[in-house]
Coordinates of C-alpha atoms and ligand atoms in Angstrom, one line a residue:
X26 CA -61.6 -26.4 25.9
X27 CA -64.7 -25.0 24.7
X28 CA -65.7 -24.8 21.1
X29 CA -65.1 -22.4 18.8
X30 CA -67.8 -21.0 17.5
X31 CA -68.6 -18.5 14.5
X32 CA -69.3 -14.8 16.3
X33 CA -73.0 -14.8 14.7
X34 CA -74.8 -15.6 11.4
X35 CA -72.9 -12.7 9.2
X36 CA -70.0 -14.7 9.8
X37 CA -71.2 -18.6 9.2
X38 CA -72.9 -17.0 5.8
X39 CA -70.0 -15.8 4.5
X40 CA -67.5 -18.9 5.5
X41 CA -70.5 -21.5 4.3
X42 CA -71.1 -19.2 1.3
X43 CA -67.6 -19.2 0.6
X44 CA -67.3 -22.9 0.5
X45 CA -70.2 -23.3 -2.0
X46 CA -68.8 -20.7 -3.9
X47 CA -66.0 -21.5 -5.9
X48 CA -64.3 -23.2 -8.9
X49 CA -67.6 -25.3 -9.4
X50 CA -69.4 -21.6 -9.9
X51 CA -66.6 -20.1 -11.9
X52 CA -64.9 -23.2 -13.8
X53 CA -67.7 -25.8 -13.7
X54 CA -70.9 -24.7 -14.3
X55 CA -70.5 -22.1 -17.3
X56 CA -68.7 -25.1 -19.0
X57 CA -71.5 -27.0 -18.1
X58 CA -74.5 -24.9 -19.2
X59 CA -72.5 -23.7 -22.7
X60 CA -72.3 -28.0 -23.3
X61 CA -75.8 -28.4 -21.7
X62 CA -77.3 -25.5 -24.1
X63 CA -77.9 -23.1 -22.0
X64 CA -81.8 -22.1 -20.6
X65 CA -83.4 -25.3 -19.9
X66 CA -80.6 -26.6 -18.2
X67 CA -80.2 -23.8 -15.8
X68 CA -83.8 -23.9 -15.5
X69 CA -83.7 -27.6 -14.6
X70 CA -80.5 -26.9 -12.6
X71 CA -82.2 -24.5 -10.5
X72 CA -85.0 -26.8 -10.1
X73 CA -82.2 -29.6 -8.7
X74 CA -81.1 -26.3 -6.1
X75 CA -84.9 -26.2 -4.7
X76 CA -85.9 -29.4 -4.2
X77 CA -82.3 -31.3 -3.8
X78 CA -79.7 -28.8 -2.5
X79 CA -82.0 -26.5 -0.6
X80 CA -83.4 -29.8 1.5
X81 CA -79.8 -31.1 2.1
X82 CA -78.3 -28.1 3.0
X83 CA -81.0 -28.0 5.5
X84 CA -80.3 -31.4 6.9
X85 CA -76.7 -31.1 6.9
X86 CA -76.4 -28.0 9.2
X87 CA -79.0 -29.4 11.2
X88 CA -76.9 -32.1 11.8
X89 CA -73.8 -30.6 12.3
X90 CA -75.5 -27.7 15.1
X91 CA -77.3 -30.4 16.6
X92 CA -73.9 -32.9 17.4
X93 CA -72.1 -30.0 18.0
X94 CA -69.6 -32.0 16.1
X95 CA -67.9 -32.3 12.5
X96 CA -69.1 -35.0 10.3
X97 CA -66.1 -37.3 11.7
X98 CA -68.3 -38.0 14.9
X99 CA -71.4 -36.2 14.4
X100 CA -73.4 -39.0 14.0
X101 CA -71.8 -41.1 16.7
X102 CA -73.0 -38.0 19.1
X103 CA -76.2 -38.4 17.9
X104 CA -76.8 -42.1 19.0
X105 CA -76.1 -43.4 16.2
X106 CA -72.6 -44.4 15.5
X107 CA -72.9 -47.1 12.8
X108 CA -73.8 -44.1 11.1
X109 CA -70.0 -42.5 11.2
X110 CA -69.2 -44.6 8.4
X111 CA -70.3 -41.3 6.5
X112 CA -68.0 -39.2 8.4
X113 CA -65.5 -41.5 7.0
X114 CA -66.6 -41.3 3.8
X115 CA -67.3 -37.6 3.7
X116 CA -63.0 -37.2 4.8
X117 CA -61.8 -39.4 2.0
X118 CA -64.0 -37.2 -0.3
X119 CA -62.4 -33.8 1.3
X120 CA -59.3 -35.6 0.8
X121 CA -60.0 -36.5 -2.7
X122 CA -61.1 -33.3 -3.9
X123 CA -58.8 -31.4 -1.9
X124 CA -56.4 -33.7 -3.8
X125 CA -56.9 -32.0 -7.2
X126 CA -58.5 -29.0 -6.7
X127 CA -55.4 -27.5 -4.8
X128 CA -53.8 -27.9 -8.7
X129 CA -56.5 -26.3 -10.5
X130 CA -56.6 -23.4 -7.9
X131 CA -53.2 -22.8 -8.0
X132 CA -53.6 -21.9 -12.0
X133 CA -55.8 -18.9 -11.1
X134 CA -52.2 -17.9 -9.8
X135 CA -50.6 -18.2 -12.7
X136 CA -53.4 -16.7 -15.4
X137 CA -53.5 -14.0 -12.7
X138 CA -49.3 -13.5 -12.9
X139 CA -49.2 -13.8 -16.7
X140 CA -52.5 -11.1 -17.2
X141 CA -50.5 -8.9 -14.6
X142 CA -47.5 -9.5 -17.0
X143 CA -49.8 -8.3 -20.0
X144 CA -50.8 -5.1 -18.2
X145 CA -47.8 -3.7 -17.5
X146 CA -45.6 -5.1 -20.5
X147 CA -48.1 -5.0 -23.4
X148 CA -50.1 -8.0 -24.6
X149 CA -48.7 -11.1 -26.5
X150 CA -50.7 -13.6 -27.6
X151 CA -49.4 -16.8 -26.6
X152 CA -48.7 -19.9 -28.7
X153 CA -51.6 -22.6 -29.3
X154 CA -49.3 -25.1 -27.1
X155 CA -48.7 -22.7 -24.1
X156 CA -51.4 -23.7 -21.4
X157 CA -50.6 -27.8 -22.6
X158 CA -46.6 -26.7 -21.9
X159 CA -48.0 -24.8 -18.5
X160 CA -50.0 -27.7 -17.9
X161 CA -46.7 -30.1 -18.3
X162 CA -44.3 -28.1 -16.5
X163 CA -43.9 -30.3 -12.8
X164 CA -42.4 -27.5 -11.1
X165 CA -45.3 -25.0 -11.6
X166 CA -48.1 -27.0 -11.0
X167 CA -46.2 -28.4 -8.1
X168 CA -45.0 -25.1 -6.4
X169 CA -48.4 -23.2 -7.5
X170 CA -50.4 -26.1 -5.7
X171 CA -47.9 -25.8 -2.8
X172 CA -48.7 -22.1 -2.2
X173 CA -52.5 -22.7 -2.4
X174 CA -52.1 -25.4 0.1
X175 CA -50.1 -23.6 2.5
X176 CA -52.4 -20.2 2.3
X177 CA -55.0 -22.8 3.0
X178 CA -53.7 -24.2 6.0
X179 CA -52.3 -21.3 7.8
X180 CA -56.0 -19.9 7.3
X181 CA -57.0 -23.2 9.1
X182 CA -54.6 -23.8 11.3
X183 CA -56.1 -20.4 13.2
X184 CA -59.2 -22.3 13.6
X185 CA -63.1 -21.5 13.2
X186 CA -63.4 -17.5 14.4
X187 CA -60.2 -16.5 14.2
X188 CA -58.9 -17.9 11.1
X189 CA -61.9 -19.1 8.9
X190 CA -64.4 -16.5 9.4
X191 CA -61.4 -13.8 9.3
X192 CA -60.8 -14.6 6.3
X193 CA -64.2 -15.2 4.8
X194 CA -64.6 -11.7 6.1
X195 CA -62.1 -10.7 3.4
X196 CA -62.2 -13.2 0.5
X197 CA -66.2 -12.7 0.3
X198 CA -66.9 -9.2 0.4
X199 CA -63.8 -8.5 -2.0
X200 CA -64.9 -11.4 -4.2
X201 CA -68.9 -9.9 -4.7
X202 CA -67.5 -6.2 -5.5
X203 CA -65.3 -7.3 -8.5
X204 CA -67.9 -9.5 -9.4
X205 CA -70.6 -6.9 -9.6
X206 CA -67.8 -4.3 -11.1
X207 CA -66.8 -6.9 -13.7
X208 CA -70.6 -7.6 -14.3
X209 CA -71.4 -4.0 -14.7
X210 CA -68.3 -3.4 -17.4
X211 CA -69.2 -7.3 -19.0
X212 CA -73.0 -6.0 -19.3
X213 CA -71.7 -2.9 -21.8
X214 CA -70.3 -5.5 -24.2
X215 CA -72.3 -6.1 -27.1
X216 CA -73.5 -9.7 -26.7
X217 CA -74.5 -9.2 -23.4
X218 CA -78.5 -9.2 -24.8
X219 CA -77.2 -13.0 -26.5
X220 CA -75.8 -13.9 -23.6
X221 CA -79.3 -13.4 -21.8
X222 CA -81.2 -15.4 -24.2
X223 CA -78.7 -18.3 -24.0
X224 CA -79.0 -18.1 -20.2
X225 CA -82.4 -17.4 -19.1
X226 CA -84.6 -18.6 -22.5
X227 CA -85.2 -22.3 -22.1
X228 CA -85.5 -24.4 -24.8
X229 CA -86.3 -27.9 -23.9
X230 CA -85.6 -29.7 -27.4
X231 CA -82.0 -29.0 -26.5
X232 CA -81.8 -30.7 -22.9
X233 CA -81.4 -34.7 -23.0
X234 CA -82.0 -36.7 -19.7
X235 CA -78.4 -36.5 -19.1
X236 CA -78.3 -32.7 -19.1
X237 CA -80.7 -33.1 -16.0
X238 CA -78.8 -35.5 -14.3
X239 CA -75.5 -33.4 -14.9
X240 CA -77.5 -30.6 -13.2
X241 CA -78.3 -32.6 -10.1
X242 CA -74.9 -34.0 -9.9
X243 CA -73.3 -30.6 -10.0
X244 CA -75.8 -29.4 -7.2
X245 CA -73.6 -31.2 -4.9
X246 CA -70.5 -30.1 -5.5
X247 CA -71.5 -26.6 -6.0
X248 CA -73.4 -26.7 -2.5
X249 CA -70.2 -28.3 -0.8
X250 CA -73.1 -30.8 0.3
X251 CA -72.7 -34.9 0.5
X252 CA -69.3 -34.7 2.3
X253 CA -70.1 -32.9 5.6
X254 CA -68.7 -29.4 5.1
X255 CA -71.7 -28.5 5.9
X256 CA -72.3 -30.4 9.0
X257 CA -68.8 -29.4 10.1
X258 CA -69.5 -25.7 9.5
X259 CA -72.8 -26.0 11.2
X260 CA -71.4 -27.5 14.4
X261 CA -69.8 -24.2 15.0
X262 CA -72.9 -22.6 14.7
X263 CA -74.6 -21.1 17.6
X264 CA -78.1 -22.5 19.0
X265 CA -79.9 -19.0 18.8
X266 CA -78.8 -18.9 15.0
X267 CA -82.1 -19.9 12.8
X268 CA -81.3 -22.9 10.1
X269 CA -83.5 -22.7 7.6
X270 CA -83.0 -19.0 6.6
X271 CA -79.3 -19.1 6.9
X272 CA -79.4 -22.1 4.2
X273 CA -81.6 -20.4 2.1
X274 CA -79.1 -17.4 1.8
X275 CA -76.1 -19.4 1.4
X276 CA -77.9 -21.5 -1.5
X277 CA -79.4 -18.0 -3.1
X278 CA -75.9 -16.6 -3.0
X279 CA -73.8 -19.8 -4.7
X280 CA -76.4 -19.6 -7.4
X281 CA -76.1 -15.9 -8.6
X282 CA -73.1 -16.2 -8.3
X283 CA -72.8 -19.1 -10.9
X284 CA -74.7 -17.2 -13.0
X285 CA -73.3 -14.0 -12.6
X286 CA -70.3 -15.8 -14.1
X287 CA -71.9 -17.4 -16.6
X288 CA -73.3 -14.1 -17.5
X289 CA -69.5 -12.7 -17.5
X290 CA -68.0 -15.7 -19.9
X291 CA -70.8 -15.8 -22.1
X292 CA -71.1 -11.8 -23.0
X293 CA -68.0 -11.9 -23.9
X294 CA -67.8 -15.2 -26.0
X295 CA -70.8 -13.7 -27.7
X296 CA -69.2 -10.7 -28.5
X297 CA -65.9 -11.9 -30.7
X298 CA -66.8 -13.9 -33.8
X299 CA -66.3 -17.2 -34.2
X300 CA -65.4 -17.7 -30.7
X301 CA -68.7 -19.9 -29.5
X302 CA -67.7 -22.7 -32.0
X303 CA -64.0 -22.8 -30.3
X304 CA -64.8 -22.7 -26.7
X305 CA -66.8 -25.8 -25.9
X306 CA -63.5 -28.1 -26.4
X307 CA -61.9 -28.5 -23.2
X308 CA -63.5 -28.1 -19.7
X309 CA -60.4 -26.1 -18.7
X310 CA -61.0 -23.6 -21.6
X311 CA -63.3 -21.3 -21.1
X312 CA -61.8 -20.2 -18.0
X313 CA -57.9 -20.1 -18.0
X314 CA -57.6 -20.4 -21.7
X315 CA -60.4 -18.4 -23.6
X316 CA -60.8 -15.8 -21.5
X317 CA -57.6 -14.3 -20.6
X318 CA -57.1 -13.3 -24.4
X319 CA -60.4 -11.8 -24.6
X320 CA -59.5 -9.4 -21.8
X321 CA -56.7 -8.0 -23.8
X322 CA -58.0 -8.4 -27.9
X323 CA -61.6 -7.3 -27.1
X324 CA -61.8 -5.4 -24.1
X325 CA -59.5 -2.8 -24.5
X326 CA -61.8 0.2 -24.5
X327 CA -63.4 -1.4 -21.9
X328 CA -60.6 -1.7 -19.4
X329 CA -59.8 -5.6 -20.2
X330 CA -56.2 -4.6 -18.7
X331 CA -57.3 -4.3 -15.8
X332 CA -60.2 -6.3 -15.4
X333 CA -57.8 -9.3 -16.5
X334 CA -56.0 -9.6 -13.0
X335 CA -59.0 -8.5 -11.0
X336 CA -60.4 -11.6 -12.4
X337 CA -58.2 -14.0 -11.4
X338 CA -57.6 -12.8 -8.1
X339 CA -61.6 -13.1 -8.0
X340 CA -60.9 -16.7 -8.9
X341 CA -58.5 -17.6 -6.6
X342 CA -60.4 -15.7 -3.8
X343 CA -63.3 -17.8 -4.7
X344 CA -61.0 -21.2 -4.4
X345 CA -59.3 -20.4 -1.5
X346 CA -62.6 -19.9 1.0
X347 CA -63.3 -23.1 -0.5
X348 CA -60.0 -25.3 -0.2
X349 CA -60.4 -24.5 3.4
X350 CA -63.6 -25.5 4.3
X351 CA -62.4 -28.9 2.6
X352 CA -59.1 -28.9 4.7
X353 CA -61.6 -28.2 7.8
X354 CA -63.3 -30.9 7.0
X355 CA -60.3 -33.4 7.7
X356 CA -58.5 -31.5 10.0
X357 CA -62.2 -31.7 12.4
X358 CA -61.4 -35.5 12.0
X359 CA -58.4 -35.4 14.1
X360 CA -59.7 -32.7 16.7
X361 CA -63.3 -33.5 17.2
X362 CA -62.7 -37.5 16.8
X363 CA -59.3 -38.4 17.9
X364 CA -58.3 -35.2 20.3
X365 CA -55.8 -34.0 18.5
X366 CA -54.7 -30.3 18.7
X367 CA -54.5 -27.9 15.9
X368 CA -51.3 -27.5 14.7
X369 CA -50.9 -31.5 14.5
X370 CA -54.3 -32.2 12.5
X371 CA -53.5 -29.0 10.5
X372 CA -49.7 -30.3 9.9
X373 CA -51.0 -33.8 9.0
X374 CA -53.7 -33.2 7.1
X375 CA -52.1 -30.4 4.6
X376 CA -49.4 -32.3 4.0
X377 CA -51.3 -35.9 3.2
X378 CA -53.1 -34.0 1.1
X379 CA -50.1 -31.9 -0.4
X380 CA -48.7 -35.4 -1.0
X381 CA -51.9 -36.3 -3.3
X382 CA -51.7 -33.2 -5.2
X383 CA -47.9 -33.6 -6.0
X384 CA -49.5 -36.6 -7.7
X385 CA -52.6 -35.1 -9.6
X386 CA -49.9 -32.0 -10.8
X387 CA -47.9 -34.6 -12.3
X388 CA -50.3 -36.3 -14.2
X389 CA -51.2 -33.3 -16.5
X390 CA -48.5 -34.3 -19.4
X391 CA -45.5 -33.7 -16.6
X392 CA -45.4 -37.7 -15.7
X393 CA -45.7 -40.1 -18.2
X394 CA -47.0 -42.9 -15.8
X395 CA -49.3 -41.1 -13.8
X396 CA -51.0 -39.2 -16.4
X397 CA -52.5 -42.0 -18.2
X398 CA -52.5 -44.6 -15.1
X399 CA -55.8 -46.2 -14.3
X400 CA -57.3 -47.2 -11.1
X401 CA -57.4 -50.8 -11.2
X402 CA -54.3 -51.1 -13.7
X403 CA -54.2 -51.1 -17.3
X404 CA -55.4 -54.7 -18.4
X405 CA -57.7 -54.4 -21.5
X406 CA -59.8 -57.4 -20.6
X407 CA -61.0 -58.9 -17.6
X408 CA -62.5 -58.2 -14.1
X409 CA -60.3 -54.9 -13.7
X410 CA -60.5 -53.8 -16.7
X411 CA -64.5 -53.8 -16.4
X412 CA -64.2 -52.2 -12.6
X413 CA -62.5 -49.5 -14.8
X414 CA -65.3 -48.9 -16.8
X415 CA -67.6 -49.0 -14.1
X416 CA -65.4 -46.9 -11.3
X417 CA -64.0 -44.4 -13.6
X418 CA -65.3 -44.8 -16.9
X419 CA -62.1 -46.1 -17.5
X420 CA -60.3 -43.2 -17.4
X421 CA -56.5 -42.2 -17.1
X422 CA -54.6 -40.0 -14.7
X423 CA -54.5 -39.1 -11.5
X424 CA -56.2 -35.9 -11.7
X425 CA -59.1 -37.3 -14.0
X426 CA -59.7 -40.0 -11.6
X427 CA -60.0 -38.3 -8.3
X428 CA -62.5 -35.6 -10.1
X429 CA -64.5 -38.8 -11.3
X430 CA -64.5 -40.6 -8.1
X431 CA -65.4 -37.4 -6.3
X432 CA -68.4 -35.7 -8.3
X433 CA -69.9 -39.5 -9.2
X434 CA -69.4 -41.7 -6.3
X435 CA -68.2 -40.2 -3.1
X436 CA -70.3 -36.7 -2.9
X437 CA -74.0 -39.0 -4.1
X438 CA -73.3 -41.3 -2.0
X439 CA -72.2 -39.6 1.0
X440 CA -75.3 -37.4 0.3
X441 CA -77.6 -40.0 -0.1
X442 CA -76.7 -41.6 3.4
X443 CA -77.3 -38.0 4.8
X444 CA -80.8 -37.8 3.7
X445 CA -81.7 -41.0 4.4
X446 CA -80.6 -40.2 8.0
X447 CA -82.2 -37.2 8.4
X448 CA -85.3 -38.8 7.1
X449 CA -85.2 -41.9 8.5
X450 CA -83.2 -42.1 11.5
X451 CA -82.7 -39.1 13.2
X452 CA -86.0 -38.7 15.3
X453 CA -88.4 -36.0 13.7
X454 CA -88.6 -34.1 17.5
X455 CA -85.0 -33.5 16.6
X456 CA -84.8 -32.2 12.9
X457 CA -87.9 -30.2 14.1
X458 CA -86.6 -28.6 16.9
X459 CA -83.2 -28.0 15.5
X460 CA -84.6 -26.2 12.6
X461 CA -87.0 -24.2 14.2
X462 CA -86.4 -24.3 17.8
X463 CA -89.3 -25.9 20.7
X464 CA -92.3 -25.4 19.8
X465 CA -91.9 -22.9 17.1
X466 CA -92.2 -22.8 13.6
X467 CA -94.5 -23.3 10.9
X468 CA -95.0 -27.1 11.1
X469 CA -96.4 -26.9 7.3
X470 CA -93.0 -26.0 6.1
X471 CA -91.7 -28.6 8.2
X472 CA -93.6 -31.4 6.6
X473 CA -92.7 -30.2 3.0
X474 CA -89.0 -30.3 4.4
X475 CA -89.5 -33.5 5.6
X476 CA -91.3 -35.4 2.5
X477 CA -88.7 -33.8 0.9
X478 CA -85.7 -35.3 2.5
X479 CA -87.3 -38.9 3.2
X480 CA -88.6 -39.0 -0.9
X481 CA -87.8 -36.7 -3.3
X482 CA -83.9 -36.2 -2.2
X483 CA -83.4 -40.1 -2.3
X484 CA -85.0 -40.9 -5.6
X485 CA -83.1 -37.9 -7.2
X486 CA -79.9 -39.3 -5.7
X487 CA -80.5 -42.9 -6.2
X488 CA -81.3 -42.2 -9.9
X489 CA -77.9 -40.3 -10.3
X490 CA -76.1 -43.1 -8.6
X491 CA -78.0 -46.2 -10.8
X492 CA -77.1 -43.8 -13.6
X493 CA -73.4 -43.8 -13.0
X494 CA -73.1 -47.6 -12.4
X495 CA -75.0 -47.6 -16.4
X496 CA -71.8 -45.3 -17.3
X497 CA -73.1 -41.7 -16.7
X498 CA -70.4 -39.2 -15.7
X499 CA -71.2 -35.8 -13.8
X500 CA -67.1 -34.9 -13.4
Ligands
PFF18 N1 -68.4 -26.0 -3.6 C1 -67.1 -25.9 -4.2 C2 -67.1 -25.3 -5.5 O1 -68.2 -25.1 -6.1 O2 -66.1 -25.0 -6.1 C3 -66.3 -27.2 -4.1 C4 -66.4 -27.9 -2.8 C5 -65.9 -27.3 -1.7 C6 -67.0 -29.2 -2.8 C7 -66.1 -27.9 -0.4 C8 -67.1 -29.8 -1.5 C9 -66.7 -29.1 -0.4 F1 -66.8 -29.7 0.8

C-alpha cells in the first residue's frame, strides 16, 4: 500500500505546528518565565529556539523525509540500524508523556465545563480545596483522560491525510483566532503595558545558570523534538516540499504562540492586586487555577464570561493536535516496523497507554500508593535510594515521575543521539540534498546548519544532560 502522505506544506505546517504547540506553550512556559523572571529568560529561551530547536527541527524532518519512515525504522532505512535504538527510545518517551499528559489535558475539559457552568448560572467562587478535591477525585481524572484518549485515537486511527491533517485543519486555525481575539480583549486590560516590560525587558541579574538550562530543556518539549515526532511527521512529507523553510515556520509559530499566552496570563495577573505574589506556587496554578476566577472577578466588562470557555476549549484544542502526534508516534511503530494495520497499532497503542494514564490519574491524592511511590522503591538509604536521587530527584508519584523522566532524560537524550547522527553519521551528500534538493541551495547556510548540528547542538545537550545527573530538573 502506498504511503500516506500530507496533501502539501499547508497541511504538514499545521499538523507539525500543532504538535509543538500545546500544553508546553500554554501550561509550561508562562509558569516557567513568571519563576525564571521574566525578559532575560525569554531572551535566552529564544536564543535556545535559534541555535538548538531551529537546527534539530531541521535534522529531524530531514530524517524522517529522507527514510520515508517513522523514527521506529527510520534509521534502519538509512543504513544504519544500530541506530534504531533511538526509535526505541523516542516510543517509550511518546509512551511516557502520552502517559500523563492525556490527565492534564483532560482538565482543560473540566475548567472548560465548570467556566461554561459559570456563564450561564452566575459565578461562584470555589473553595480553596476545590482543584486538590478535583485533582483527588479517580473517577474524573480517569473518565476525563479516557475521553481525551479516545478523541485522540479516532483522530489517528484515520491515519496521516485523512485524520491528522483533517483535523489540524480544524484545531489550528480555530485555536489562532481565539488566541488573537482573546489577545486583542487581554491587551485592553490595564497591566497589559506591565506585562510587556516583564516579558520583553531583560534583566540579566535575575537569570541564574539554571534559568538557561530550564530554557534549553523546555525547547524540546515545546518543539516536540528528541523523540521523533518530527521524523515521523516528516516521513509523510512530500519530496518537492522544501525543509528548511517549513521548519522555520513551524518553530516561529510555537514561539508566538508561547508568548502570546504568556502575554494573556500575565496582563491579567498584573491587573488584580496582590495576585503576582500568589501565582508562582504550583506549576498547575496559573493555568487551571488562577485564571479561571480572573475571567469572572476581573473581566466582567470585558467579556470574561465568555472568554472563560473560549479559553479552555483553546487549551484543549491546543492538547489534542498534540496528544496525537504523540499517539502517531507509537502507533508508526507497529505499522512502519512490524506491518501492522491501523486499527490494531491504533487499538494497541491507545489502550497501553490508556492503561499508564489510569495510573498517573490516580496518583494525584486519588491513590494513596501511587501517589507518593518512587521509582526504585522507597528505601531511604542505599543503592536505590541514590538511583532515586539521581533518576528522579527522588520524587513521588506516578505522574511526577513520568514528567521527570520525560523532560530530563528521555527527550535530551533522544535528541542528543539525533544530532549526533545527523552530524556525524548520516553522510553530508544526504542532509544536503534532503534539505535543499541536488545541487541547489545556498551551501553557506548549509555549513552554518551543519557546524551547528555536529557542535553547538551537542554541547548544549550534553551540558543539560551532565547537569541532570548533578540534580538539575527541567520537568
Ligand atoms: N510540544 C508539546 C507541547 O508543547 O505541549 C508536547 C509534545 C508533543 C512533546 C509531542 C513531544 C511530542 F512528541
Amino acid at each position: 500500500m502506498a504511503r500516506d502522505n500530507w496533501s502539501g506544506r499547508f497541511g504538514f505546517v499545521l499538523a507539525a505546528a500543532g504538535s509543538a504547540i500545546g500544553l508546553g506553550n500554554l501550561w509550561k512556559f508562562p509558569y516557567i518565565t513568571w519563576n525564571n523572571n521574566g525578559g532575560a529568560f525569554v531572551l535566552v529561551y529564544l536564543l535556545c529556539i535559534l541555535v538548538v530547536g531551529l537546527p534539530l527541527m531541521c535534522s529531524e524532518i530531514l530524517i524522517g523525509r529522507r527514510s520515508q519512515s517513522s523514527v521506529a525504522s527510520a534509521f534502519g532505512r538509512l543504513g544504519h540500524p544500530k541506530w534504531d535504538f533511538v526509535g526505541f527510545i523516542g516510543v517509550a518517551a511518546g509512551f511516557v508523556i502520552l502517559g500523563f499528559y492525556a490527565v492534564i489535558a483532560g482538565w482543560s475539559l473540566a475548567s472548560f465545563a465548570e467556566c461554561l457552568g459559570w456563564s450561564v448560572q452566575g459565578y461562584e467562587a470555589p473553595s480553596d480545596e476545590a482543584f486538590g478535591t478535583f485533582l483527588a477525585d479517580p473517577l474524573k481524572q480517569i473518565g476525563l483522560g479516557f475521553v481525551f484518549m479516545v478523541a485522540t485515537s479516532l483522530i489517528v486511527w484515520r491515519g496521516v491525510s485523512g485524520g491528522i491533517e483533517r483535523a489540524a485543519k480544524i484545531l489550528m486555525p480555530t485555536l489562532m483566532v481565539i488566541l488573537v481575539y482573546i489577545l486583542i480583549v487581554t491587551c485592553t486590560l490595564s497591566g497589559a503595558g506591565e506585562a510587556l516590560t516583564f516579558l520583553f525587558k531583560p534583566d540579566f541579574s535575575k537569570l541564574d545558570s539554571h534559568g538557561v538550562l530550564e530554557a534549553l530543556g523546555h525547547a524540546f518539549f515545546t518543539l516536540s523534538l528528541g523523540m521523533g515526532a518530527m521524523i515521523t511527521y516528516g516521513s509523510y512529507m512530500k519530496k518537492s516540499e522544501r525543509v528548511v523553510p517549513i521548519s522555520i515556520t513551524v518553530v516561529i509559530l510555537d514561539t508566538i504562540i508561547a508568548l502570546v499566552a504568556c502575554m494573556i496570563m500575565y496582563s491579567i495577573i498584573f491587573t488584580v492586586d496582590g495576585l503576582r505574589d500568589e501565582v508562582g506556587k504550583s506549576t498547575v496554578g496559573m493555568l487551571f487555577v488562577t485564571l479561571p476566577k480572573l475571567f469572572y472577578t476581573e473581566m466582567t466588562g470585558s467579556g470574561g464570561a465568555f472568554v472563560g470557555p473560549l479559553f479552555y476549549i483553546l487549551v484543549a484544542f491546543a492538547a489534542l493536535s498534540s496528544t496525537i502526534s504523540l499517539l502517531e508516534v507509537i502507533v508508526s511503530l507497529f505499522v512502519d516496523r512490524y506491518g501492522w494495520n491501523r486499527t490494531k497499532a491504533t487499538v494497541t497503542a491507545a489502550t497501553s497507554v490508556f492503561g499508564l494514564s489510569v495510573l498517573s490519574a490516580l496518583s494525584l491524592g486519588a491513590n494513596g500508593f501511587l501517589s507518593s511511590v518512587k521509582l526504585f522503591g522507597s528505601s531511604e538509604t542505599g543503592v536505590l535510594h541514590s538511583l532515586n536521587k539521581l533518576v528522579t530527584k527522588d520524587k513521588g508519584g506516578v505522574l511526577n515521575i513520568l514528567d521527570h523522566i520525560s523532560a530530563n532524560w528521555l527527550l535530551p537524550i533522544g535528541g542528543l543521539a539525533i544530532t549526533i547522527y545527523v552530524g556525524w553519521v548520516l553522510p553530508t551528500k544526504d542532509s544536503k540534498e534532503e534539505l535543499f534538493g541536488e545541487g541547489e541551495g545556498s551551501s553557506l547556510f548549509y555549513k552554518v546548519w551543519l557546524f551547528f548540528v555536529r557542535f553547538v547542538v551537542p554541547a548544549a545537550i550534553g551540558w543539560v544532560i551532565v547537569d541532570v545527573v548533578l540534580g538539575g530538573d527541567f520537568s
